[in-house]
Amino acid sequence: MDRIVVGIGEWSILKLNGVLVCLGLGSCVGIALYDTNKKIGGLVHILLPLSQNSDNSNPTKFADTGIPFLLDEMVRLGASKQSIVAKIAGGSQMFNIKGREDRINIGARNVEVTKDTLRKLNIPILGEDTGGNFGRTMEFFVSNGIVKVKTIGRGEKEI
């Protein structure tokens, strides 16, 4: 069975089986898209919420461009947009600077833009493990759409 690690700003797609993994999600968000009928799964590991005013030579670095990019690639490989669902993990606030919490909470902004982008694309979110102040590892099992989230000191859960 293939096991592919999806690094920051990267994406990958598998058909029928295999595991897609995001290691050490802090403020980043892992977005798993899954065609429930054709068992085509994709994972994108976004770093920042918005591509505007940034070097957007890599669309999968941003939530607003990475999710549509992954969706287009999945459809190109045979997925049906109407059958795609999402699960998301990450978006922690890893650092606190007194008096500036709201302005530097990139994790919360990543989650907000991720949810907004999925809503605009009419992709339902079936599971999520977001927020907090701790890192996570996300494993997406393409054979059945299960996503497991592992957290040091907090165990493992399925979303």
XYZ file of C-alpha atoms in Angstrom:
159
model
C 0.000 0.000 0.000
C 1.325 3.428 -0.981
C 2.049 5.864 1.852
C 2.767 9.370 0.616
C 3.857 12.221 2.863
C 2.428 15.541 1.678
C 4.728 18.364 2.758
C 3.943 22.047 3.250
C 2.576 23.552 0.047
C 2.332 20.113 -1.574
C -0.527 17.935 -2.769
C -1.105 14.351 -3.834
C -3.896 12.147 -5.172
C -4.399 8.377 -4.885
C -7.018 6.069 -6.364
C -8.624 3.111 -4.563
C -6.066 2.622 -1.780
C -3.046 4.016 -0.022
C -2.477 6.567 2.715
C -1.852 10.283 2.317
C -0.118 11.875 5.323
C 0.500 15.404 6.651
C 3.109 15.382 9.415
C 3.326 17.997 12.145
C 0.368 20.215 11.254
C 0.627 23.331 13.414
C -0.994 26.458 11.991
C -1.076 24.735 8.588
C -4.242 22.909 7.540
C -4.489 19.542 5.833
C -7.525 19.270 3.552
C -8.589 15.783 2.473
C -10.998 15.641 -0.476
C -12.654 12.313 -1.229
C -14.878 11.064 -4.030
C -17.019 8.602 -2.088
C -18.150 6.689 -5.202
C -14.900 6.340 -7.139
C -12.586 6.172 -4.097
C -10.325 8.922 -5.362
C -8.674 10.888 -2.572
C -6.561 14.007 -2.566
C -4.703 15.849 0.178
C -3.320 19.385 0.160
C -1.154 20.854 2.957
C -1.731 24.615 3.020
C 0.519 27.109 4.799
C -1.360 30.409 4.490
C -4.976 31.481 3.969
C -4.829 33.847 0.984
C -2.696 34.066 -2.136
C -3.251 37.776 -2.778
C -0.227 40.005 -2.173
C 1.983 36.911 -1.962
C 4.312 34.964 -4.196
C 1.628 32.688 -5.558
C 3.829 30.678 -7.906
C 2.745 27.638 -5.854
C -1.074 27.658 -5.605
C -1.145 24.766 -3.124
C 0.577 26.879 -0.490
C -2.683 28.816 0.065
C -6.202 27.749 1.079
C -7.992 29.974 -1.439
C -6.071 28.546 -4.412
C -4.887 25.149 -3.159
C -8.333 23.649 -2.599
C -9.684 24.545 -6.080
C -6.399 23.332 -7.599
C -6.707 19.946 -5.865
C -10.382 19.667 -6.846
C -9.556 20.360 -10.518
C -6.788 17.738 -10.499
C -9.107 15.148 -8.936
C -11.834 15.838 -11.529
C -9.208 15.571 -14.284
C -8.377 12.084 -12.932
C -12.010 10.968 -12.984
C -13.548 12.199 -9.727
C -17.074 13.607 -9.765
C -17.378 17.018 -8.114
C -20.864 16.134 -6.843
C -19.481 13.134 -4.891
C -16.614 14.927 -3.166
C -16.577 15.491 0.589
C -13.911 17.015 2.835
C -12.197 16.445 6.161
C -9.799 18.993 7.636
C -7.203 19.080 10.408
C -4.721 21.599 11.813
C -5.073 25.335 12.238
C -3.515 25.577 15.693
C -2.264 28.750 17.308
C 1.273 27.646 17.947
C 2.659 30.948 19.251
C 1.247 33.599 21.556
C 2.482 37.161 21.664
C 0.791 39.049 24.447
C -1.631 41.664 23.114
C -1.369 40.437 19.502
C -3.206 37.113 19.688
C -5.905 37.979 17.161
C -3.559 39.501 14.602
C -1.089 36.628 14.433
C -3.428 33.639 14.680
C -2.638 32.294 11.224
C -4.106 28.904 12.189
C -7.579 30.350 12.793
C -7.409 32.321 9.522
C -6.317 29.169 7.670
C -9.336 27.291 9.035
C -11.706 30.181 8.281
C -10.575 30.531 4.645
C -10.513 26.735 4.209
C -14.142 26.457 5.342
C -15.192 29.446 3.245
C -13.495 28.032 0.124
C -15.090 24.607 0.619
C -18.497 26.257 1.123
C -18.101 28.263 -2.106
C -17.219 25.028 -3.932
C -20.269 23.250 -2.385
C -18.063 20.616 -0.743
C -19.437 19.448 2.613
C -17.055 19.043 5.558
C -17.750 15.654 7.157
C -15.100 15.866 9.854
C -12.619 18.235 11.394
C -10.040 18.497 14.135
C -8.888 22.117 14.196
C -7.721 24.841 16.565
C -6.028 24.480 19.911
C -2.337 25.055 20.522
C -0.815 21.695 19.581
C 0.467 19.950 16.477
C -1.161 17.040 14.710
C -0.396 14.336 12.186
C -3.161 13.533 9.694
C -3.486 10.170 7.920
C -6.037 9.837 5.092
C -6.931 6.257 4.110
C -8.134 6.435 0.515
C -9.690 2.936 0.504
C -12.489 4.037 2.857
C -12.188 7.820 3.372
C -11.191 7.521 7.022
C -8.955 10.252 8.411
C -7.022 9.599 11.603
C -5.520 12.472 13.559
C -2.679 11.761 15.978
C -1.601 14.221 18.642
C 1.223 13.792 21.148
C -0.244 13.454 24.630
C -3.811 13.420 23.292
C -3.890 10.130 21.439
C -5.544 9.345 18.124
C -9.021 10.052 16.841
C -10.948 9.369 13.698
C -12.731 12.173 11.901
